[in-house]
CSV table of C-alpha atoms and ligand atoms in Angstrom, one decimal:
chain,number,residue,atom,x,y,z
A,1,MET,CA,48.1,-64.5,34.0
A,2,ILE,CA,50.6,-64.7,36.9
A,3,ARG,CA,53.9,-63.1,36.5
A,4,VAL,CA,56.8,-64.6,38.5
A,5,VAL,CA,59.0,-61.5,38.2
A,6,LYS,CA,57.7,-58.4,39.9
A,7,MET,CA,58.4,-55.6,37.5
A,8,LYS,CA,59.3,-52.0,38.5
A,9,ALA,CA,58.3,-48.9,36.6
A,10,VAL,CA,60.2,-45.7,35.9
A,11,ILE,CA,58.3,-42.6,34.9
A,12,LEU,CA,60.2,-39.8,33.2
A,13,ALA,CA,58.4,-36.7,34.5
A,14,GLY,CA,61.0,-33.9,34.2
A,15,GLY,CA,59.5,-32.3,31.1
A,16,LYS,CA,58.6,-28.6,31.2
A,17,GLY,CA,56.0,-28.5,28.4
A,18,THR,CA,57.1,-25.3,26.6
A,19,ARG,CA,54.4,-25.7,24.0
A,20,LEU,CA,51.8,-25.7,26.6
A,21,ALA,CA,53.2,-22.6,28.3
A,22,SER,CA,49.9,-21.2,29.7
A,23,LEU,CA,49.2,-24.5,31.5
A,24,THR,CA,52.7,-25.3,32.7
A,25,LYS,CA,53.7,-22.2,34.5
A,26,GLU,CA,52.8,-23.6,37.9
A,27,ILE,CA,52.7,-27.3,37.2
A,28,PRO,CA,54.9,-29.6,35.2
A,29,LYS,CA,53.5,-31.2,32.1
A,30,PRO,CA,52.8,-34.7,33.6
A,31,MET,CA,50.5,-32.9,36.1
A,32,ILE,CA,48.2,-31.6,33.5
A,33,ASN,CA,44.7,-32.9,33.9
A,34,VAL,CA,43.0,-35.3,31.5
A,35,GLY,CA,39.5,-35.5,32.7
A,36,ASP,CA,39.5,-34.9,36.4
A,37,LYS,CA,43.1,-36.0,37.2
A,38,PRO,CA,46.7,-35.6,36.1
A,39,ILE,CA,48.1,-37.8,33.4
A,40,LEU,CA,50.6,-39.1,35.9
A,41,GLU,CA,47.8,-40.4,38.1
A,42,HIS,CA,46.2,-42.2,35.1
A,43,GLN,CA,49.6,-43.9,34.5
A,44,ILE,CA,49.9,-44.9,38.1
A,45,GLU,CA,46.4,-46.3,38.2
A,46,LEU,CA,47.2,-48.3,35.1
A,47,LEU,CA,50.4,-49.7,36.6
A,48,LYS,CA,48.6,-50.6,39.8
A,49,GLU,CA,45.9,-52.4,37.8
A,50,PHE,CA,48.6,-54.7,36.5
A,51,GLY,CA,50.2,-55.3,39.8
A,52,ILE,CA,53.1,-52.9,39.2
A,53,THR,CA,53.5,-51.0,42.4
A,54,ASP,CA,57.2,-50.2,42.8
A,55,ILE,CA,57.4,-46.9,40.9
A,56,THR,CA,60.3,-44.4,40.6
A,57,ILE,CA,59.4,-40.9,39.2
A,58,ILE,CA,62.3,-38.9,37.7
A,59,THR,CA,61.6,-35.3,38.1
A,60,HIS,CA,63.2,-32.0,37.3
A,61,TYR,CA,60.9,-29.0,36.5
A,62,LEU,CA,58.7,-28.2,39.5
A,63,SER,CA,59.6,-31.5,41.2
A,64,GLU,CA,57.8,-30.5,44.4
A,65,VAL,CA,54.4,-30.3,42.7
A,66,ILE,CA,54.7,-34.0,41.8
A,67,GLU,CA,56.1,-35.0,45.2
A,68,ASN,CA,53.5,-33.1,47.1
A,69,TYR,CA,50.7,-34.6,45.1
A,70,PHE,CA,51.7,-38.3,45.2
A,71,GLY,CA,53.8,-38.4,48.4
A,72,ASN,CA,55.1,-42.0,49.0
A,73,GLY,CA,52.2,-43.3,46.8
A,74,GLY,CA,50.4,-44.8,49.8
A,75,LYS,CA,47.2,-42.9,49.0
A,76,PHE,CA,47.3,-44.5,45.5
A,77,GLY,CA,48.1,-48.0,46.6
A,78,VAL,CA,51.6,-48.0,45.3
A,79,ASP,CA,55.2,-47.3,46.5
A,80,ILE,CA,56.7,-44.2,44.9
A,81,SER,CA,60.2,-43.0,45.2
A,82,TYR,CA,61.7,-40.0,43.4
A,83,PHE,CA,64.9,-39.0,41.8
A,84,ARG,CA,65.3,-35.3,41.2
A,85,GLU,CA,67.5,-34.3,38.3
A,86,GLU,CA,69.4,-31.2,39.2
A,87,GLU,CA,70.3,-30.8,35.5
A,88,PRO,CA,68.3,-32.4,32.8
A,89,LEU,CA,70.3,-35.2,31.3
A,90,GLY,CA,68.0,-36.2,28.4
A,91,THR,CA,66.1,-39.4,29.0
A,92,CYS,CA,69.1,-41.5,29.7
A,93,GLY,CA,70.8,-39.6,32.5
A,94,GLY,CA,68.2,-40.0,35.2
A,95,ILE,CA,67.8,-43.7,34.6
A,96,LYS,CA,71.5,-44.2,34.8
A,97,GLU,CA,71.5,-42.4,38.2
A,98,ILE,CA,69.1,-45.0,39.7
A,99,GLU,CA,70.6,-48.1,38.1
A,100,ASP,CA,71.3,-49.7,41.5
A,101,ASN,CA,67.6,-50.0,42.0
A,102,LEU,CA,67.0,-51.5,38.5
A,103,THR,CA,68.2,-55.1,38.8
A,104,GLU,CA,65.4,-56.7,36.8
A,105,ASP,CA,63.7,-55.8,33.6
A,106,PHE,CA,61.6,-52.6,34.1
A,107,LEU,CA,59.0,-50.5,32.4
A,108,ILE,CA,59.6,-47.0,31.3
A,109,PHE,CA,56.8,-44.4,30.7
A,110,TYR,CA,57.0,-40.8,29.7
A,111,GLY,CA,55.0,-38.7,32.0
A,112,ASP,CA,53.3,-36.7,29.2
A,113,VAL,CA,51.8,-39.7,27.4
A,114,MET,CA,48.2,-40.6,28.0
A,115,LEU,CA,47.9,-44.4,27.5
A,116,ASN,CA,45.8,-47.4,28.3
A,117,MET,CA,47.0,-50.8,27.4
A,118,ASP,CA,47.0,-54.4,28.4
A,119,LEU,CA,50.4,-54.4,30.2
A,120,ASP,CA,50.3,-58.2,30.8
A,121,ARG,CA,50.3,-58.8,27.1
A,122,LEU,CA,53.2,-56.4,26.5
A,123,ILE,CA,55.3,-58.0,29.3
A,124,SER,CA,54.6,-61.5,28.1
A,125,PHE,CA,55.7,-60.5,24.6
A,126,HIS,CA,59.0,-59.0,26.1
A,127,TYR,CA,59.8,-62.2,27.9
A,128,ALA,CA,58.7,-64.6,25.1
A,129,LYS,CA,61.1,-62.8,22.8
A,130,LYS,CA,63.9,-62.7,25.4
A,131,SER,CA,64.2,-59.1,24.4
A,132,ALA,CA,66.9,-56.8,25.8
A,133,CYS,CA,64.6,-53.9,25.1
A,134,THR,CA,61.1,-53.8,23.8
A,135,LEU,CA,59.6,-50.6,22.3
A,136,VAL,CA,55.9,-50.1,21.9
A,137,LEU,CA,55.2,-49.2,18.3
A,138,HIS,CA,52.1,-48.0,16.5
A,139,PRO,CA,51.1,-46.5,13.2
A,140,ASN,CA,50.2,-42.9,13.6
A,141,ASP,CA,48.6,-40.2,11.4
A,142,HIS,CA,51.7,-38.1,10.9
A,143,PRO,CA,54.5,-40.6,10.1
A,144,TYR,CA,56.3,-38.0,7.9
A,145,ASP,CA,57.3,-36.1,11.1
A,146,SER,CA,57.7,-39.0,13.5
A,147,ASP,CA,60.6,-41.1,14.5
A,148,LEU,CA,60.0,-44.4,12.8
A,149,VAL,CA,61.2,-47.9,13.4
A,150,GLU,CA,61.7,-50.9,11.1
A,151,VAL,CA,61.0,-54.4,12.2
A,152,ASN,CA,61.6,-57.8,10.5
A,153,SER,CA,59.0,-60.6,10.3
A,154,GLU,CA,59.8,-61.7,13.9
A,155,ASN,CA,59.3,-58.1,15.1
A,156,ARG,CA,63.0,-57.7,15.8
A,157,ILE,CA,64.0,-54.0,15.3
A,158,THR,CA,66.3,-53.6,12.3
A,159,ALA,CA,66.5,-49.8,11.9
A,160,PHE,CA,65.6,-46.5,13.4
A,161,HIS,CA,64.7,-43.7,11.1
A,162,SER,CA,64.7,-40.4,12.9
A,163,LYS,CA,62.9,-37.4,11.5
A,164,PRO,CA,63.3,-35.5,9.2
A,165,HIS,CA,63.0,-38.3,6.7
A,166,GLU,CA,64.7,-38.3,3.3
A,167,LYS,CA,62.4,-37.3,0.5
A,168,GLY,CA,61.3,-40.0,-1.9
A,169,LYS,CA,62.1,-42.8,0.5
A,170,TYR,CA,59.4,-45.1,1.8
A,171,PHE,CA,59.0,-46.1,5.4
A,172,ARG,CA,56.6,-48.4,7.2
A,173,ASN,CA,54.3,-46.4,9.4
A,174,LEU,CA,55.6,-47.6,12.8
A,175,ALA,CA,56.2,-44.8,15.2
A,176,ASN,CA,57.9,-45.1,18.6
A,177,ALA,CA,55.2,-44.6,21.3
A,178,ALA,CA,57.8,-44.0,24.0
A,179,ILE,CA,56.8,-46.9,26.2
A,180,TYR,CA,59.6,-49.4,26.8
A,181,ILE,CA,60.6,-52.5,28.8
A,182,MET,CA,64.3,-52.6,29.3
A,183,SER,CA,66.7,-55.1,30.7
A,184,PRO,CA,69.2,-53.6,33.1
A,185,LYS,CA,72.0,-54.8,30.8
A,186,ILE,CA,71.2,-51.8,28.6
A,187,LEU,CA,72.1,-49.5,31.4
A,188,ARG,CA,75.8,-50.3,31.1
A,189,TYR,CA,75.9,-48.6,27.7
A,190,ILE,CA,74.8,-45.3,29.2
A,191,GLY,CA,77.5,-42.9,30.2
A,192,LYS,CA,77.1,-41.5,33.7
A,193,GLY,CA,76.4,-37.7,33.8
A,194,LYS,CA,76.2,-37.4,30.0
A,195,LYS,CA,73.2,-35.9,28.3
A,196,ALA,CA,71.6,-38.4,25.9
A,197,ASP,CA,68.3,-39.5,24.6
A,198,LEU,CA,67.1,-43.1,24.7
A,199,ALA,CA,65.4,-43.2,21.3
A,200,LYS,CA,67.7,-40.8,19.4
A,201,ASP,CA,71.1,-41.7,20.7
A,202,LEU,CA,71.2,-44.9,22.7
A,203,PHE,CA,68.9,-47.4,21.0
A,204,PRO,CA,70.2,-46.9,17.4
A,205,SER,CA,73.8,-47.4,18.6
A,206,LEU,CA,72.9,-50.8,20.2
A,207,LEU,CA,71.1,-52.5,17.4
A,208,ASP,CA,74.0,-54.7,16.4
A,209,LYS,CA,74.8,-55.5,20.1
A,210,GLU,CA,71.5,-56.3,21.7
A,211,MET,CA,68.1,-57.7,20.6
A,212,PHE,CA,65.5,-55.0,20.4
A,213,TYR,CA,61.9,-55.9,19.6
A,214,GLY,CA,58.9,-53.9,18.6
A,215,TYR,CA,55.5,-54.6,20.2
A,216,ILE,CA,52.9,-53.3,17.7
A,217,THR,CA,49.6,-52.3,19.1
A,218,ALA,CA,46.5,-50.3,18.2
A,219,GLU,CA,45.8,-49.4,21.9
A,220,TYR,CA,45.7,-45.8,22.9
A,221,GLN,CA,49.0,-43.8,23.4
A,222,LYS,CA,49.2,-40.1,22.8
A,223,ASP,CA,51.4,-37.4,24.1
A,224,VAL,CA,49.8,-34.2,25.2
A,225,GLY,CA,52.6,-32.0,23.9
A,226,THR,CA,50.5,-29.3,22.2
A,227,PRO,CA,47.1,-27.7,23.1
A,228,LYS,CA,45.4,-29.4,20.2
A,229,ARG,CA,46.6,-32.8,21.2
A,230,LEU,CA,45.6,-32.2,24.8
A,231,GLU,CA,42.2,-31.3,23.6
A,232,GLU,CA,41.9,-34.5,21.6
A,233,VAL,CA,43.1,-36.6,24.5
A,234,ASN,CA,40.5,-35.0,26.8
A,235,LYS,CA,37.7,-35.6,24.2
A,236,ASP,CA,38.8,-39.3,23.8
A,237,TYR,CA,38.9,-39.7,27.5
A,238,LYS,CA,35.5,-38.3,28.1
A,239,SER,CA,34.0,-40.5,25.4
A,240,GLY,CA,35.5,-43.6,26.9
A,241,LYS,CA,37.5,-44.3,23.8
A,242,ILE,CA,40.9,-44.5,25.6
A,243,ALA,CA,39.7,-47.4,27.8
A,244,ARG,CA,37.7,-49.1,25.1
A,245,LEU,CA,40.8,-49.5,22.9
A,246,ASN,CA,42.6,-51.6,25.6
A,247,MET,CA,43.4,-55.0,24.1
A,248,LYS,CA,41.3,-56.7,26.8
A,249,ASN,CA,38.3,-55.5,24.8
A,250,LYS,CA,37.3,-56.9,21.5
A,251,ARG,CA,37.5,-54.5,18.5
A,252,GLN,CA,35.6,-54.3,15.3
A,253,ALA,CA,37.6,-54.1,12.0
A,254,ILE,CA,37.0,-53.1,8.4
A,255,PHE,CA,39.0,-55.6,6.4
A,256,MET,CA,39.8,-54.5,2.9
A,257,ASP,CA,41.2,-56.1,-0.2
A,258,ARG,CA,44.2,-54.2,-1.7
A,259,ASP,CA,44.2,-54.2,-5.5
A,260,GLY,CA,41.2,-52.3,-6.9
A,261,VAL,CA,40.1,-51.3,-3.5
A,262,ILE,CA,42.9,-49.3,-2.0
A,263,ASN,CA,45.1,-48.9,-5.1
A,264,ARG,CA,44.3,-48.8,-8.8
A,265,GLU,CA,44.0,-52.3,-10.2
A,266,VAL,CA,47.0,-53.5,-12.3
A,267,ASN,CA,47.2,-57.0,-13.5
A,268,HIS,CA,49.7,-58.7,-11.1
A,269,LEU,CA,51.1,-55.5,-9.6
A,270,HIS,CA,54.8,-56.3,-8.9
A,271,LYS,CA,56.8,-53.1,-9.6
A,272,ILE,CA,56.7,-50.2,-7.1
A,273,GLU,CA,56.0,-47.6,-9.8
A,274,GLN,CA,52.7,-49.4,-10.6
A,275,LEU,CA,51.3,-48.6,-7.2
A,276,GLU,CA,48.8,-45.7,-7.3
A,277,ILE,CA,46.4,-45.1,-4.4
A,278,LEU,CA,42.8,-44.4,-5.3
A,279,PRO,CA,41.8,-40.9,-4.0
A,280,ASP,CA,38.6,-42.2,-2.5
A,281,ALA,CA,40.5,-44.8,-0.6
A,282,ILE,CA,42.6,-42.2,1.2
A,283,ARG,CA,39.4,-40.5,2.4
A,284,ALA,CA,37.9,-43.8,3.4
A,285,VAL,CA,40.9,-44.9,5.5
A,286,LYS,CA,40.9,-41.6,7.2
A,287,ASN,CA,37.3,-42.0,8.1
A,288,ILE,CA,38.0,-45.5,9.5
A,289,ASN,CA,40.8,-44.0,11.5
A,290,ARG,CA,38.4,-41.4,13.0
A,291,SER,CA,36.1,-44.2,14.1
A,292,GLU,CA,37.0,-47.1,16.5
A,293,PHE,CA,37.2,-49.6,13.7
A,294,LEU,CA,40.6,-51.1,12.8
A,295,ALA,CA,41.7,-50.6,9.2
A,296,ILE,CA,43.3,-53.8,8.0
A,297,VAL,CA,44.3,-55.0,4.5
A,298,ILE,CA,44.0,-58.7,3.6
A,299,THR,CA,45.4,-59.5,0.2
A,300,ASN,CA,46.5,-62.4,-2.0
A,301,GLN,CA,49.9,-61.7,-3.5
A,302,PRO,CA,50.7,-64.7,-5.7
A,303,VAL,CA,53.3,-62.5,-7.4
A,304,ILE,CA,55.7,-64.0,-4.9
A,305,ALA,CA,54.9,-67.6,-5.8
A,306,ARG,CA,55.1,-66.7,-9.5
A,307,ASN,CA,58.5,-65.1,-8.8
A,308,MET,CA,57.5,-61.8,-10.3
A,309,CYS,CA,58.8,-60.0,-7.3
A,310,SER,CA,60.6,-60.9,-4.1
A,311,VAL,CA,59.3,-60.6,-0.5
A,312,ALA,CA,61.6,-57.6,0.0
A,313,GLU,CA,60.2,-55.9,-3.1
A,314,LEU,CA,56.6,-56.6,-2.0
A,315,ASP,CA,57.5,-55.1,1.5
A,316,GLU,CA,58.8,-52.0,-0.3
A,317,ILE,CA,55.6,-51.7,-2.2
A,318,HIS,CA,53.7,-51.8,1.1
A,319,ARG,CA,56.1,-49.2,2.6
A,320,LYS,CA,55.2,-47.0,-0.3
A,321,LEU,CA,51.5,-47.6,0.3
A,322,GLU,CA,51.9,-46.7,4.0
A,323,THR,CA,54.0,-43.7,3.2
A,324,LEU,CA,51.6,-42.3,0.6
A,325,LEU,CA,48.6,-42.8,2.9
A,326,GLY,CA,50.6,-41.2,5.8
A,327,GLU,CA,51.3,-38.1,3.7
A,328,ASP,CA,47.5,-37.6,3.8
A,329,LYS,CA,47.3,-38.5,7.5
A,330,ALA,CA,45.7,-41.9,6.8
A,331,LYS,CA,47.0,-45.1,8.4
A,332,LEU,CA,46.5,-48.8,8.2
A,333,ASP,CA,46.6,-50.9,11.4
A,334,ALA,CA,48.0,-53.8,9.5
A,335,ILE,CA,48.6,-55.4,6.1
A,336,TYR,CA,48.4,-59.2,5.8
A,337,TYR,CA,49.2,-60.9,2.6
A,338,CYS,CA,49.3,-64.5,1.3
A,339,PRO,CA,52.4,-65.1,-0.9
A,340,HIS,CA,51.3,-68.5,-2.1
A,341,HIS,CA,49.6,-70.1,-5.1
A,342,PRO,CA,48.4,-73.7,-5.3
A,343,ASP,CA,49.0,-74.3,-9.1
A,344,LYS,CA,52.5,-75.9,-9.5
A,345,GLY,CA,54.4,-76.7,-12.7
A,346,TYR,CA,55.6,-73.4,-14.2
A,347,PRO,CA,59.3,-73.0,-15.0
A,348,GLU,CA,59.8,-69.6,-13.3
A,349,GLU,CA,57.9,-70.4,-10.1
A,350,ARG,CA,59.2,-70.5,-6.6
A,351,VAL,CA,58.3,-74.0,-5.5
A,352,GLU,CA,58.4,-73.2,-1.7
A,353,TYR,CA,55.4,-70.8,-2.2
A,354,LYS,CA,53.5,-73.2,-4.5
A,355,ILE,CA,51.4,-74.8,-1.8
A,356,ASP,CA,47.8,-75.2,-0.9
A,357,CYS,CA,48.0,-72.8,2.1
A,358,GLU,CA,45.6,-71.8,4.8
A,359,CYS,CA,46.0,-68.1,4.2
A,360,ARG,CA,45.0,-67.6,0.5
A,361,LYS,CA,41.5,-66.0,0.3
A,362,PRO,CA,38.8,-67.2,0.4
A,363,LYS,CA,40.4,-69.2,3.2
A,364,THR,CA,40.3,-67.3,6.5
A,365,GLY,CA,43.9,-67.9,7.8
A,366,LEU,CA,44.9,-64.2,7.6
A,367,LEU,CA,41.6,-63.1,9.2
A,368,LYS,CA,42.3,-65.6,12.1
A,369,LYS,CA,45.8,-64.2,12.5
A,370,ALA,CA,44.4,-60.6,12.6
A,371,GLU,CA,41.7,-61.7,15.1
A,372,GLU,CA,44.4,-63.1,17.4
A,373,GLU,CA,46.8,-60.2,17.1
A,374,PHE,CA,44.2,-57.5,17.6
A,375,ASN,CA,41.5,-59.3,19.6
A,376,ILE,CA,38.9,-58.7,16.9
A,377,ASP,CA,35.2,-59.3,17.0
A,378,LEU,CA,35.0,-61.0,13.6
A,379,LYS,CA,31.2,-61.4,13.7
A,380,ASN,CA,30.7,-57.7,13.9
A,381,SER,CA,33.4,-56.8,11.4
A,382,PHE,CA,33.2,-56.2,7.7
A,383,PHE,CA,35.0,-57.3,4.6
A,384,VAL,CA,35.1,-54.9,1.6
A,385,GLY,CA,36.4,-56.3,-1.7
A,386,ASP,CA,35.9,-56.5,-5.4
A,387,ALA,CA,36.0,-60.2,-6.1
A,388,ASP,CA,34.3,-63.4,-5.2
A,389,ARG,CA,37.2,-64.6,-3.0
A,390,ASP,CA,36.8,-61.5,-0.8
A,391,ILE,CA,33.1,-61.9,-0.3
A,392,LEU,CA,33.5,-65.6,0.3
A,393,CYS,CA,36.3,-65.0,2.7
A,394,GLY,CA,34.2,-62.6,4.7
A,395,LYS,CA,31.3,-65.0,4.7
A,396,ASN,CA,33.5,-67.9,5.7
A,397,ALA,CA,34.5,-65.9,8.8
A,398,GLY,CA,30.9,-65.0,9.6
A,399,MET,CA,31.3,-61.3,8.7
A,400,LYS,CA,29.2,-58.8,6.8
A,401,THR,CA,30.4,-58.3,3.2
A,402,ILE,CA,30.4,-55.4,0.9
A,403,ALA,CA,31.4,-55.6,-2.8
A,404,ILE,CA,32.6,-52.5,-4.7
A,405,GLY,CA,34.2,-51.4,-7.9
A,406,GLY,CA,31.7,-52.9,-10.5
A,407,PHE,CA,31.8,-56.3,-8.8
A,408,ARG,CA,30.8,-59.0,-11.2
A,409,GLY,CA,31.2,-62.1,-9.1
A,410,LYS,CA,28.8,-64.9,-8.5
A,411,GLU,CA,28.7,-64.5,-4.7
A,412,LYS,CA,26.1,-62.4,-3.1
A,413,PRO,CA,27.5,-59.7,-0.9
A,414,ASP,CA,25.3,-58.0,1.8
A,415,ARG,CA,25.8,-54.7,0.1
A,416,LEU,CA,27.1,-53.2,-3.1
A,417,PHE,CA,28.8,-49.8,-3.5
A,418,SER,CA,30.8,-48.1,-6.2
A,419,ASN,CA,33.9,-47.6,-4.1
A,420,LEU,CA,35.6,-48.0,-0.7
A,421,GLU,CA,34.6,-44.5,0.5
A,422,GLU,CA,30.9,-45.2,0.0
A,423,ALA,CA,31.3,-48.6,1.6
A,424,VAL,CA,33.0,-47.1,4.7
A,425,ASP,CA,30.5,-44.3,4.9
A,426,PHE,CA,27.7,-46.9,5.0
A,427,ILE,CA,29.4,-49.0,7.7
A,428,LEU,CA,30.2,-46.0,9.9
A,429,GLU,CA,26.7,-44.6,9.5
A,430,SER,CA,24.9,-47.9,10.2
A,431,SER,CA,27.0,-48.7,13.2
A,432,HIS,CA,26.1,-45.4,15.0
B,1,ZN,ZN1,49.0,-68.4,1.7
């Protein structure tokens, strides 16, 4: 992929790292080692790999440690300039100060986030959407105390939900990973010399003025803000997981049916109060999350075609599903559903959804979509379901299939278990 525009990068590296006090007395947080080198060096290597060599580092706390280590960047094959903030001005202030250098769209990293991702794919998304500002988003295992973002079906950002979240409200598990591509036109909304935070103050105030998009990815991004998180990041680095999750590499997935697999079976579930998650499913999803498999739901929801509920109501049901899983630190990488049904001729139906589509299981349209969006190795992935259409769908895509929940279909799955947890345990054990 050849990019015409040469993109610059800004790294916000002024943070002190108060929760890592013992490590950050003599070095600023971005200089903490992951493996054998500072997080900041990992970031610079990643930028360089994608041809991004014009880098500005905004510093404040112990600036000289960073400047002495990286110098002008020559040793690292990049050009680095610095801006020292005398007084910390949130995340907006420093960027505003260097706006004369930012005449084209530019990348922003936070210096305390360990990440590895296919930046070409992110940049292509940003330009394809003609986005004024693109935020990298991901489901995480603590959405209840994360700043969350809402997107529409085109991935345009429609709302920011800052923590703390209102009790009893349901949110999609989409957290801000603090990696952005920003057009310079956003800079004119920042007041010079005023303390402000990009995600908390600036972005929400611009939603009705500029097009913000969310780039959703399952690649690795994690801040090292606490000793526990730093330990996890080091473990993931040493095992090679951080590099393996880059979108350039194919991933395996565990695809799951929804009703009767994740939540208790209800005939035509269409009201939010009918949704009840099965306890074993929460444990199962957590186990998937601990592995390197993606956790993806593939479900037929003809309740839309039958006009038993609207798309908005179904989305709210899925927000409840993600919120309840999130309360137990479990996350789904994606939910794909087919709203269609082929049988026409009922008075209450919604005609536009009464079609013979390509996405209704046992057809593989939704699997193909997931394959494309997550770069999935379908042949080495699994489908877990409780009905013939699930088993057939998995087989149609060349996957291994597991039936659960007193399966009484005609198809022959590769394996049979009583619930999702047992199925997932089997998959994870046999893939070791
Ligand atoms: Zn469909």
